[in-house]
Amino acid sequence: MIIRPKVRGFVCVTAHPTGCAANTREQIEFVKSQPAINGGPKNVLVVGASTGYGLASRIAAAFGCGANTLGVFFERPSERGRTATPGWYNSVAFEKEAKAAGLYASSINGDAFSNEIKEQAIERIKADMGKIDLIIYSLASPRRTDPETGEVYRSTLKPIGADFSNKYLDTDKKTIQKATLEAATDEDIRNTVKVMGGEDWELWIQGLKDADLLDDGCKTVAYDYIGPKATWPVYKEGTIGQAKLDLRRAKAAINETLASVNGEAHVSVNKAVVTQASSAIPGVNLYITILFKIMKELGGHEGCIEQMYRMFGDRIYGGNGSIPIDELGLIRMDDLEMKDNIQNAVAVVWPQIATENVDELTDFEGYQAEFLRLFGFGVDGIDYEAEVEPEVEFE
Ligand code: NAD
């Protein structure tokens, strides 16, 4: 079939198999073009491995460090003429390239929050990999079913304490609108922490430890975001910010779990990038379009793969053995985003932004192109007029 983008708000409901594969290969080529990372991990589990920061982490581990990888994700294969989700196509392409490079690569598609998928991962690791020396936790999910009670929790992106009105970018109409987000209830906060907080990260690490699958010196990293003051009411100080605080609480608990294997848990604060998760956050897409224009002009612009290569090479491995952290104990991969010259420039543009000056003051075109690329569209070298088979299977 001929596959075209069908954008519905902040998602595209179609994905292009060869476009997604080319995107994945491009990220692999980027890592291969960089110096190899010394002292990297050998056996890596990535939870949330199919898109965004998780996929980039998996690529940096495999192609930057020569690691074997097990990827866990929740994607939909192609069914009845419907295309698969991008993470499915990305992961098929990743596995193919990793195997061609002589690396072990295996994937589990299912709900990472469930006991069943954790057990499957443990069995696969036991059978194929031996002990794990790095676990990347990169889930972004709107809901979680508690594995013990069966209760379903939904995460929200709401301010806390009071309603909050802010500008946002309507990417369909290319207009700047104002929206008021209702203040979260206590239940919204609890539910968001349950989904996007650290409880499930702890369960993964405990499960691996109980199965004696953690190698000596094993590391684990989960991802956080802070960003500029303009987005704090919906992000850092909102429901999702509470979940991220819980991730930091979990880090301390996991450090205790890992003490017996001389392991360490970290939270890395990453840069704002275009992913399926970030495009759903009200106001954050507007910030990203402004940020990208400024960072492309002033320097330091990175996507997921540049960030993750740098995190592996400069922070977690490749150094003198001690991972650089800030006064809160966090790895700061958002260092370039948060530089004063960048944030001061964003703060000048933010109040001026209006529908009439979107092209002048933001990287709207760049944002749109990157958004479509997440789904495999607009990728160089792909013939979008050609018939393509949507059903692509893992080998
Ligand atoms: P993403 O949407 O690109 O990826 C989410 C991943 O989680 C996918 O692999 C998906 O398959 C997987 N997933 C979702 N629900 C699942 C489930 N129930 N079971 C198994 N897998 C599941 O998201 P992303 O933007 O790369 O976010 C990853 C992490 O990075 C999040 O913690 C996010 O807060 C953080 N982060 C993102 C940004 C950003 O700008 N995108 C910035 C800083 C930090």
GROMACS .gro file of C-alpha atoms and ligand atoms in nm:
model
  439
    1MET     CA    1   0.000   0.000   0.000
    2ILE     CA    2   0.098   0.365  -0.031
    3ILE     CA    3   0.126   0.509   0.318
    4ARG     CA    4   0.064   0.877   0.390
    5PRO     CA    5   0.072   1.062   0.721
    6LYS     CA    6  -0.266   1.098   0.893
    7VAL     CA    7  -0.215   1.348   1.171
    8ARG     CA    8  -0.482   1.374   1.442
    9GLY     CA    9  -0.384   1.646   1.690
   10PHE     CA   10  -0.058   1.545   1.852
   11VAL     CA   11  -0.041   1.196   1.704
   12CYS     CA   12  -0.002   1.056   1.358
   13VAL     CA   13  -0.211   0.741   1.323
   14THR     CA   14  -0.005   0.596   1.037
   15ALA     CA   15   0.366   0.513   1.022
   16HIS     CA   16   0.596   0.438   0.731
   17PRO     CA   17   0.798   0.116   0.768
   18THR     CA   18   1.091   0.201   0.545
   19GLY     CA   19   1.096   0.562   0.672
   20CYS     CA   20   1.113   0.443   1.035
   21ALA     CA   21   1.383   0.191   0.943
   22ALA     CA   22   1.584   0.466   0.771
   23ASN     CA   23   1.546   0.691   1.077
   24THR     CA   24   1.675   0.414   1.301
   25ARG     CA   25   1.968   0.344   1.067
   26GLU     CA   26   2.051   0.717   1.062
   27GLN     CA   27   2.080   0.715   1.442
   28ILE     CA   28   2.297   0.404   1.423
   29GLU     CA   29   2.519   0.571   1.161
   30PHE     CA   30   2.556   0.877   1.383
   31VAL     CA   31   2.685   0.663   1.671
   32LYS     CA   32   2.912   0.463   1.441
   33SER     CA   33   3.063   0.788   1.311
   34GLN     CA   34   3.165   0.887   1.668
   35PRO     CA   35   3.456   0.744   1.868
   36ALA     CA   36   3.377   0.412   2.040
   37ILE     CA   37   3.294   0.448   2.411
   38ASN     CA   38   3.550   0.291   2.644
   39GLY     CA   39   3.444   0.085   2.944
   40GLY     CA   40   3.079   0.070   2.835
   41PRO     CA   41   2.820  -0.190   2.937
   42LYS     CA   42   2.807  -0.540   2.788
   43ASN     CA   43   2.453  -0.658   2.869
   44VAL     CA   44   2.182  -0.396   2.867
   45LEU     CA   45   1.809  -0.399   2.938
   46VAL     CA   46   1.615  -0.101   2.802
   47VAL     CA   47   1.257  -0.061   2.927
   48GLY     CA   48   1.079   0.169   2.680
   49ALA     CA   49   1.325   0.084   2.402
   50SER     CA   50   1.134   0.152   2.081
   51THR     CA   51   1.119   0.530   2.035
   52GLY     CA   52   1.262   0.856   2.170
   53TYR     CA   53   1.522   0.844   2.445
   54GLY     CA   54   1.489   0.468   2.503
   55LEU     CA   55   1.563   0.378   2.140
   56ALA     CA   56   1.854   0.624   2.134
   57SER     CA   57   1.989   0.469   2.456
   58ARG     CA   58   1.966   0.122   2.305
   59ILE     CA   59   2.151   0.240   1.992
   60ALA     CA   60   2.422   0.414   2.198
   61ALA     CA   61   2.468   0.096   2.408
   62ALA     CA   62   2.481  -0.138   2.110
   63PHE     CA   63   2.670   0.063   1.851
   64GLY     CA   64   2.872   0.288   2.083
   65CYS     CA   65   2.970   0.021   2.337
   66GLY     CA   66   2.917  -0.309   2.152
   67ALA     CA   67   2.653  -0.418   2.406
   68ASN     CA   68   2.398  -0.697   2.382
   69THR     CA   69   2.053  -0.550   2.434
   70LEU     CA   70   1.709  -0.664   2.539
   71GLY     CA   71   1.443  -0.406   2.456
   72VAL     CA   72   1.098  -0.396   2.618
   73PHE     CA   73   0.825  -0.178   2.469
   74PHE     CA   74   0.453  -0.158   2.401
   75GLU     CA   75   0.385  -0.124   2.031
   76ARG     CA   76   0.117  -0.238   1.787
   77PRO     CA   77   0.210  -0.457   1.492
   78SER     CA   78   0.038  -0.402   1.157
   79GLU     CA   79  -0.309  -0.556   1.146
   80ARG     CA   80  -0.581  -0.571   0.882
   81GLY     CA   81  -0.423  -0.313   0.653
   82ARG     CA   82  -0.339  -0.076   0.940
   83THR     CA   83   0.023   0.023   0.974
   84ALA     CA   84   0.219  -0.075   1.284
   85THR     CA   85   0.323   0.193   1.532
   86PRO     CA   86   0.663   0.356   1.465
   87GLY     CA   87   0.830   0.183   1.760
   88TRP     CA   88   0.750  -0.154   1.605
   89TYR     CA   89   0.920  -0.064   1.277
   90ASN     CA   90   1.211   0.103   1.461
   91SER     CA   91   1.270  -0.206   1.672
   92VAL     CA   92   1.257  -0.449   1.379
   93ALA     CA   93   1.514  -0.230   1.201
   94PHE     CA   94   1.731  -0.200   1.514
   95GLU     CA   95   1.740  -0.577   1.570
   96LYS     CA   96   1.829  -0.641   1.207
   97GLU     CA   97   2.120  -0.394   1.217
   98ALA     CA   98   2.244  -0.515   1.557
   99LYS     CA   99   2.242  -0.879   1.448
  100ALA     CA  100   2.421  -0.788   1.124
  101ALA     CA  101   2.687  -0.623   1.343
  102GLY     CA  102   2.725  -0.947   1.541
  103LEU     CA  103   2.544  -0.819   1.852
  104TYR     CA  104   2.277  -1.004   2.046
  105ALA     CA  105   1.948  -0.813   2.027
  106SER     CA  106   1.609  -0.933   2.139
  107SER     CA  107   1.278  -0.761   2.207
  108ILE     CA  108   0.969  -0.814   2.417
  109ASN     CA  109   0.651  -0.637   2.312
  110GLY     CA  110   0.403  -0.602   2.597
  111ASP     CA  111   0.306  -0.411   2.908
  112ALA     CA  112   0.625  -0.342   3.105
  113PHE     CA  113   0.415  -0.265   3.414
  114SER     CA  114   0.287  -0.623   3.427
  115ASN     CA  115   0.440  -0.912   3.623
  116GLU     CA  116   0.413  -1.130   3.315
  117ILE     CA  117   0.642  -0.913   3.099
  118LYS     CA  118   0.894  -0.876   3.383
  119GLU     CA  119   0.900  -1.256   3.418
  120GLN     CA  120   0.943  -1.296   3.041
  121ALA     CA  121   1.234  -1.053   3.044
  122ILE     CA  122   1.398  -1.234   3.336
  123GLU     CA  123   1.366  -1.570   3.160
  124ARG     CA  124   1.508  -1.426   2.835
  125ILE     CA  125   1.802  -1.267   3.019
  126LYS     CA  126   1.874  -1.593   3.207
  127ALA     CA  127   1.861  -1.797   2.889
  128ASP     CA  128   2.049  -1.566   2.653
  129MET     CA  129   2.244  -1.293   2.828
  130GLY     CA  130   2.371  -1.374   3.175
  131LYS     CA  131   2.400  -1.086   3.419
  132ILE     CA  132   2.292  -0.733   3.328
  133ASP     CA  133   2.524  -0.436   3.382
  134LEU     CA  134   2.295  -0.152   3.273
  135ILE     CA  135   1.920  -0.100   3.295
  136ILE     CA  136   1.774   0.203   3.121
  137TYR     CA  137   1.424   0.293   3.235
  138SER     CA  138   1.261   0.514   2.969
  139LEU     CA  139   0.887   0.455   2.986
  140ALA     CA  140   0.643   0.728   2.895
  141SER     CA  141   0.289   0.604   2.934
  142PRO     CA  142  -0.055   0.756   2.987
  143ARG     CA  143  -0.173   0.464   3.203
  144ARG     CA  144  -0.062   0.179   3.424
  145THR     CA  145  -0.245  -0.127   3.547
  146ASP     CA  146  -0.128  -0.215   3.895
  147PRO     CA  147   0.010  -0.569   3.864
  148GLU     CA  148  -0.119  -0.671   4.208
  149THR     CA  149  -0.465  -0.514   4.227
  150GLY     CA  150  -0.554  -0.481   3.858
  151GLU     CA  151  -0.655  -0.118   3.918
  152VAL     CA  152  -0.591   0.113   3.621
  153TYR     CA  153  -0.425   0.449   3.693
  154ARG     CA  154  -0.416   0.735   3.442
  155SER     CA  155  -0.153   1.004   3.440
  156THR     CA  156  -0.247   1.367   3.375
  157LEU     CA  157  -0.058   1.682   3.280
  158LYS     CA  158  -0.216   1.932   3.516
  159PRO     CA  159  -0.102   2.224   3.728
  160ILE     CA  160  -0.119   2.188   4.105
  161GLY     CA  161  -0.288   2.434   4.341
  162ALA     CA  162  -0.463   2.658   4.087
  163ASP     CA  163  -0.582   2.659   3.727
  164PHE     CA  164  -0.315   2.779   3.488
  165SER     CA  165  -0.355   2.967   3.158
  166ASN     CA  166  -0.077   2.958   2.909
  167LYS     CA  167   0.002   2.993   2.543
  168TYR     CA  168   0.025   2.685   2.329
  169LEU     CA  169   0.093   2.612   1.967
  170ASP     CA  170  -0.189   2.458   1.765
  171THR     CA  171   0.029   2.272   1.516
  172ASP     CA  172  -0.267   2.188   1.285
  173LYS     CA  173  -0.371   2.551   1.243
  174LYS     CA  174  -0.027   2.704   1.305
  175THR     CA  175  -0.177   2.945   1.554
  176ILE     CA  176  -0.089   3.052   1.905
  177GLN     CA  177  -0.381   2.988   2.137
  178LYS     CA  178  -0.441   3.032   2.505
  179ALA     CA  179  -0.567   2.743   2.711
  180THR     CA  180  -0.658   2.707   3.074
  181LEU     CA  181  -0.561   2.387   3.241
  182GLU     CA  182  -0.767   2.288   3.540
  183ALA     CA  183  -0.584   2.233   3.866
  184ALA     CA  184  -0.518   1.872   3.957
  185THR     CA  185  -0.710   1.695   4.229
  186ASP     CA  186  -0.520   1.497   4.491
  187GLU     CA  187  -0.628   1.185   4.306
  188ASP     CA  188  -0.480   1.318   3.978
  189ILE     CA  189  -0.149   1.369   4.156
  190ARG     CA  190  -0.152   1.023   4.314
  191ASN     CA  191  -0.245   0.858   3.984
  192THR     CA  192   0.025   1.038   3.787
  193VAL     CA  193   0.286   0.937   4.044
  194LYS     CA  194   0.162   0.580   4.021
  195VAL     CA  195   0.209   0.579   3.641
  196MET     CA  196   0.515   0.795   3.580
  197GLY     CA  197   0.685   0.777   3.921
  198GLY     CA  198   0.950   0.534   4.033
  199GLU     CA  199   0.751   0.239   4.172
  200ASP     CA  200   0.769   0.032   3.857
  201TRP     CA  201   1.141   0.111   3.812
  202GLU     CA  202   1.195  -0.029   4.164
  203LEU     CA  203   0.995  -0.342   4.077
  204TRP     CA  204   1.212  -0.408   3.770
  205ILE     CA  205   1.534  -0.376   3.969
  206GLN     CA  206   1.403  -0.586   4.257
  207GLY     CA  207   1.288  -0.857   4.014
  208LEU     CA  208   1.631  -0.871   3.848
  209LYS     CA  209   1.802  -0.876   4.185
  210ASP     CA  210   1.581  -1.158   4.317
  211ALA     CA  211   1.669  -1.357   4.004
  212ASP     CA  212   2.040  -1.287   4.069
  213LEU     CA  213   2.076  -1.117   3.731
  214LEU     CA  214   2.252  -0.797   3.838
  215ASP     CA  215   2.622  -0.786   3.760
  216ASP     CA  216   2.877  -0.638   3.998
  217GLY     CA  217   2.891  -0.261   3.941
  218CYS     CA  218   2.553  -0.265   3.763
  219LYS     CA  219   2.404   0.076   3.682
  220THR     CA  220   2.052   0.192   3.619
  221VAL     CA  221   1.933   0.525   3.481
  222ALA     CA  222   1.582   0.678   3.453
  223TYR     CA  223   1.496   1.003   3.274
  224ASP     CA  224   1.369   1.332   3.408
  225TYR     CA  225   1.294   1.679   3.273
  226ILE     CA  226   1.307   2.023   3.436
  227GLY     CA  227   1.294   2.292   3.165
  228PRO     CA  228   1.232   2.667   3.186
  229LYS     CA  229   1.010   2.857   3.431
  230ALA     CA  230   0.749   2.920   3.156
  231THR     CA  231   0.662   2.549   3.156
  232TRP     CA  232   0.699   2.484   3.528
  233PRO     CA  233   0.327   2.515   3.619
  234VAL     CA  234   0.245   2.229   3.379
  235TYR     CA  235   0.569   2.036   3.412
  236LYS     CA  236   0.809   2.072   3.703
  237GLU     CA  237   0.545   2.200   3.946
  238GLY     CA  238   0.256   2.003   3.797
  239THR     CA  239   0.140   1.643   3.832
  240ILE     CA  240   0.421   1.510   3.611
  241GLY     CA  241   0.675   1.699   3.823
  242GLN     CA  242   0.548   1.511   4.129
  243ALA     CA  243   0.601   1.184   3.942
  244LYS     CA  244   0.955   1.292   3.858
  245LEU     CA  245   1.018   1.372   4.227
  246ASP     CA  246   0.905   1.019   4.302
  247LEU     CA  247   1.161   0.892   4.050
  248ARG     CA  248   1.429   1.063   4.259
  249ARG     CA  249   1.287   0.899   4.574
  250ALA     CA  250   1.300   0.563   4.395
  251LYS     CA  251   1.661   0.629   4.293
  252ALA     CA  252   1.760   0.640   4.662
  253ALA     CA  253   1.566   0.320   4.736
  254ILE     CA  254   1.722   0.145   4.434
  255ASN     CA  255   2.068   0.252   4.547
  256GLU     CA  256   2.005   0.051   4.864
  257THR     CA  257   1.889  -0.248   4.660
  258LEU     CA  258   2.203  -0.223   4.447
  259ALA     CA  259   2.448  -0.180   4.734
  260SER     CA  260   2.522  -0.553   4.758
  261VAL     CA  261   2.633  -0.560   4.391
  262ASN     CA  262   2.822  -0.227   4.417
  263GLY     CA  263   2.569  -0.082   4.178
  264GLU     CA  264   2.435   0.271   4.135
  265ALA     CA  265   2.106   0.425   4.031
  266HIS     CA  266   2.086   0.760   3.857
  267VAL     CA  267   1.831   1.005   3.727
  268SER     CA  268   1.936   1.194   3.415
  269VAL     CA  269   1.769   1.523   3.333
  270ASN     CA  270   1.747   1.525   2.954
  271LYS     CA  271   1.690   1.802   2.702
  272ALA     CA  272   1.348   1.881   2.555
  273VAL     CA  273   1.320   1.696   2.222
  274VAL     CA  274   1.038   1.609   1.985
  275THR     CA  275   0.899   1.267   2.078
  276GLN     CA  276   0.551   1.121   2.090
  277ALA     CA  277   0.550   1.182   2.465
  278SER     CA  278   0.664   1.547   2.456
  279SER     CA  279   0.428   1.650   2.176
  280ALA     CA  280   0.138   1.566   2.408
  281ILE     CA  281   0.239   1.814   2.680
  282PRO     CA  282   0.042   2.141   2.660
  283GLY     CA  283   0.270   2.442   2.603
  284VAL     CA  284   0.584   2.232   2.584
  285ASN     CA  285   0.564   2.205   2.205
  286LEU     CA  286   0.562   2.587   2.183
  287TYR     CA  287   0.868   2.604   2.407
  288ILE     CA  288   1.040   2.338   2.191
  289THR     CA  289   0.978   2.531   1.868
  290ILE     CA  290   1.130   2.846   2.024
  291LEU     CA  291   1.416   2.654   2.185
  292PHE     CA  292   1.510   2.475   1.863
  293LYS     CA  293   1.535   2.798   1.667
  294ILE     CA  294   1.757   2.951   1.933
  295MET     CA  295   1.976   2.644   1.984
  296LYS     CA  296   2.018   2.594   1.611
  297GLU     CA  297   2.134   2.959   1.586
  298LEU     CA  298   2.346   2.982   1.902
  299GLY     CA  299   2.473   2.623   1.902
  300GLY     CA  300   2.427   2.313   2.113
  301HIS     CA  301   2.115   2.176   1.944
  302GLU     CA  302   2.084   1.800   1.998
  303GLY     CA  303   1.827   1.530   1.931
  304CYS     CA  304   1.778   1.206   2.127
  305ILE     CA  305   2.073   1.025   1.975
  306GLU     CA  306   2.330   1.303   2.025
  307GLN     CA  307   2.215   1.334   2.387
  308MET     CA  308   2.232   0.964   2.459
  309TYR     CA  309   2.571   0.917   2.290
  310ARG     CA  310   2.700   1.204   2.505
  311MET     CA  311   2.540   1.060   2.819
  312PHE     CA  312   2.705   0.722   2.766
  313GLY     CA  313   3.040   0.861   2.655
  314ASP     CA  314   3.085   1.164   2.882
  315ARG     CA  315   2.881   1.084   3.190
  316ILE     CA  316   2.806   0.721   3.266
  317TYR     CA  317   3.112   0.565   3.102
  318GLY     CA  318   3.430   0.692   2.948
  319GLY     CA  319   3.522   0.907   3.250
  320ASN     CA  320   3.730   0.842   3.559
  321GLY     CA  321   3.472   0.609   3.709
  322SER     CA  322   3.270   0.870   3.893
  323ILE     CA  323   2.955   0.998   3.723
  324PRO     CA  324   2.924   1.380   3.730
  325ILE     CA  325   2.607   1.491   3.910
  326ASP     CA  326   2.467   1.825   4.028
  327GLU     CA  327   2.390   1.938   4.383
  328LEU     CA  328   2.061   1.742   4.375
  329GLY     CA  329   2.246   1.428   4.265
  330LEU     CA  330   2.114   1.445   3.907
  331ILE     CA  331   2.299   1.384   3.580
  332ARG     CA  332   2.244   1.700   3.376
  333MET     CA  333   2.218   1.627   3.006
  334ASP     CA  334   2.010   1.945   2.976
  335ASP     CA  335   2.322   2.151   3.045
  336LEU     CA  336   2.326   2.303   2.695
  337GLU     CA  337   1.951   2.373   2.695
  338MET     CA  338   1.969   2.545   3.033
  339LYS     CA  339   2.268   2.770   2.953
  340ASP     CA  340   2.197   3.132   3.043
  341ASN     CA  341   2.234   3.264   2.688
  342ILE     CA  342   1.981   3.009   2.558
  343GLN     CA  343   1.726   3.055   2.837
  344ASN     CA  344   1.758   3.436   2.830
  345ALA     CA  345   1.686   3.430   2.456
  346VAL     CA  346   1.381   3.205   2.513
  347ALA     CA  347   1.257   3.441   2.786
  348VAL     CA  348   1.276   3.735   2.543
  349VAL     CA  349   1.080   3.554   2.272
  350TRP     CA  350   0.814   3.388   2.492
  351PRO     CA  351   0.604   3.702   2.571
  352GLN     CA  352   0.621   3.823   2.209
  353ILE     CA  353   0.504   3.505   2.045
  354ALA     CA  354   0.177   3.534   1.851
  355THR     CA  355   0.015   3.369   1.550
  356GLU     CA  356   0.156   3.639   1.317
  357ASN     CA  357   0.520   3.580   1.409
  358VAL     CA  358   0.533   3.201   1.445
  359ASP     CA  359   0.756   3.165   1.137
  360GLU     CA  360   0.985   3.446   1.243
  361LEU     CA  361   1.031   3.351   1.609
  362THR     CA  362   1.006   2.972   1.612
  363ASP     CA  363   1.140   2.672   1.424
  364PHE     CA  364   0.787   2.567   1.330
  365GLU     CA  365   0.897   2.402   1.005
  366GLY     CA  366   1.176   2.213   1.182
  367TYR     CA  367   0.938   2.098   1.456
  368GLN     CA  368   0.677   1.977   1.207
  369ALA     CA  369   0.940   1.794   1.003
  370GLU     CA  370   1.078   1.625   1.315
  371PHE     CA  371   0.731   1.532   1.432
  372LEU     CA  372   0.654   1.363   1.098
  373ARG     CA  373   0.993   1.191   1.101
  374LEU     CA  374   0.893   1.021   1.429
  375PHE     CA  375   0.642   0.832   1.214
  376GLY     CA  376   0.885   0.772   0.928
  377PHE     CA  377   0.764   1.053   0.698
  378GLY     CA  378   0.983   1.314   0.528
  379VAL     CA  379   1.294   1.098   0.552
  380ASP     CA  380   1.556   1.156   0.280
  381GLY     CA  381   1.590   0.881   0.023
  382ILE     CA  382   1.244   0.728   0.079
  383ASP     CA  383   1.003   0.714  -0.214
  384TYR     CA  384   0.668   0.790  -0.054
  385GLU     CA  385   0.485   0.726  -0.381
  386ALA     CA  386   0.604   0.365  -0.385
  387GLU     CA  387   0.398   0.070  -0.267
  388VAL     CA  388   0.523  -0.058   0.068
  389GLU     CA  389   0.435  -0.365   0.275
  390PRO     CA  390   0.301  -0.253   0.616
  391GLU     CA  391   0.346  -0.596   0.777
  392VAL     CA  392   0.703  -0.620   0.893
  393GLU     CA  393   0.802  -0.898   1.131
  394PHE     CA  394   1.093  -0.957   1.367
  395GLU     CA  395   1.332  -1.217   1.226
  396NAD     P1  396   0.848   0.805   2.389
  396NAD     O1  397   0.702   0.822   2.384
  396NAD     O2  398   0.927   0.831   2.267
  396NAD     O3  399   0.886   0.654   2.436
  396NAD     C1  400   0.814   0.585   2.533
  396NAD     C2  401   0.856   0.439   2.533
  396NAD     O4  402   0.782   0.373   2.636
  396NAD     C3  403   0.826   0.363   2.403
  396NAD     O5  404   0.928   0.268   2.379
  396NAD     C4  405   0.696   0.289   2.438
  396NAD     O6  406   0.675   0.167   2.362
  396NAD     C5  407   0.723   0.257   2.583
  396NAD     N1  408   0.603   0.226   2.660
  396NAD     C6  409   0.498   0.306   2.690
  396NAD     N2  410   0.409   0.239   2.767
  396NAD     C7  411   0.460   0.116   2.788
  396NAD     C8  412   0.418   0.001   2.859
  396NAD     N3  413   0.304  -0.001   2.929
  396NAD     N4  414   0.495  -0.109   2.854
  396NAD     C9  415   0.612  -0.112   2.783
  396NAD     N5  416   0.658  -0.005   2.716
  396NAD    C10  417   0.583   0.107   2.718
  396NAD     O7  418   0.897   0.892   2.513
  396NAD     P2  419   1.030   0.977   2.546
  396NAD     O8  420   1.000   1.120   2.521
  396NAD     O9  421   1.150   0.915   2.488
  396NAD    O10  422   1.030   0.961   2.706
  396NAD    C11  423   1.108   0.866   2.774
  396NAD    C12  424   1.149   0.923   2.910
  396NAD    O11  425   1.230   1.039   2.888
  396NAD    C13  426   1.029   0.968   2.996
  396NAD    O12  427   1.057   0.941   3.131
  396NAD    C14  428   1.029   1.119   2.973
  396NAD    O13  429   0.968   1.190   3.079
  396NAD    C15  430   1.178   1.146   2.965
  396NAD     N6  431   1.215   1.275   2.902
  396NAD    C16  432   1.162   1.312   2.781
  396NAD    C17  433   1.196   1.437   2.728
  396NAD    C18  434   1.141   1.484   2.596
  396NAD    O14  435   1.154   1.603   2.563
  396NAD     N7  436   1.079   1.397   2.516
  396NAD    C19  437   1.288   1.521   2.796
  396NAD    C20  438   1.343   1.476   2.915
  396NAD    C21  439   1.305   1.354   2.969
   0.00000   0.00000   0.00000
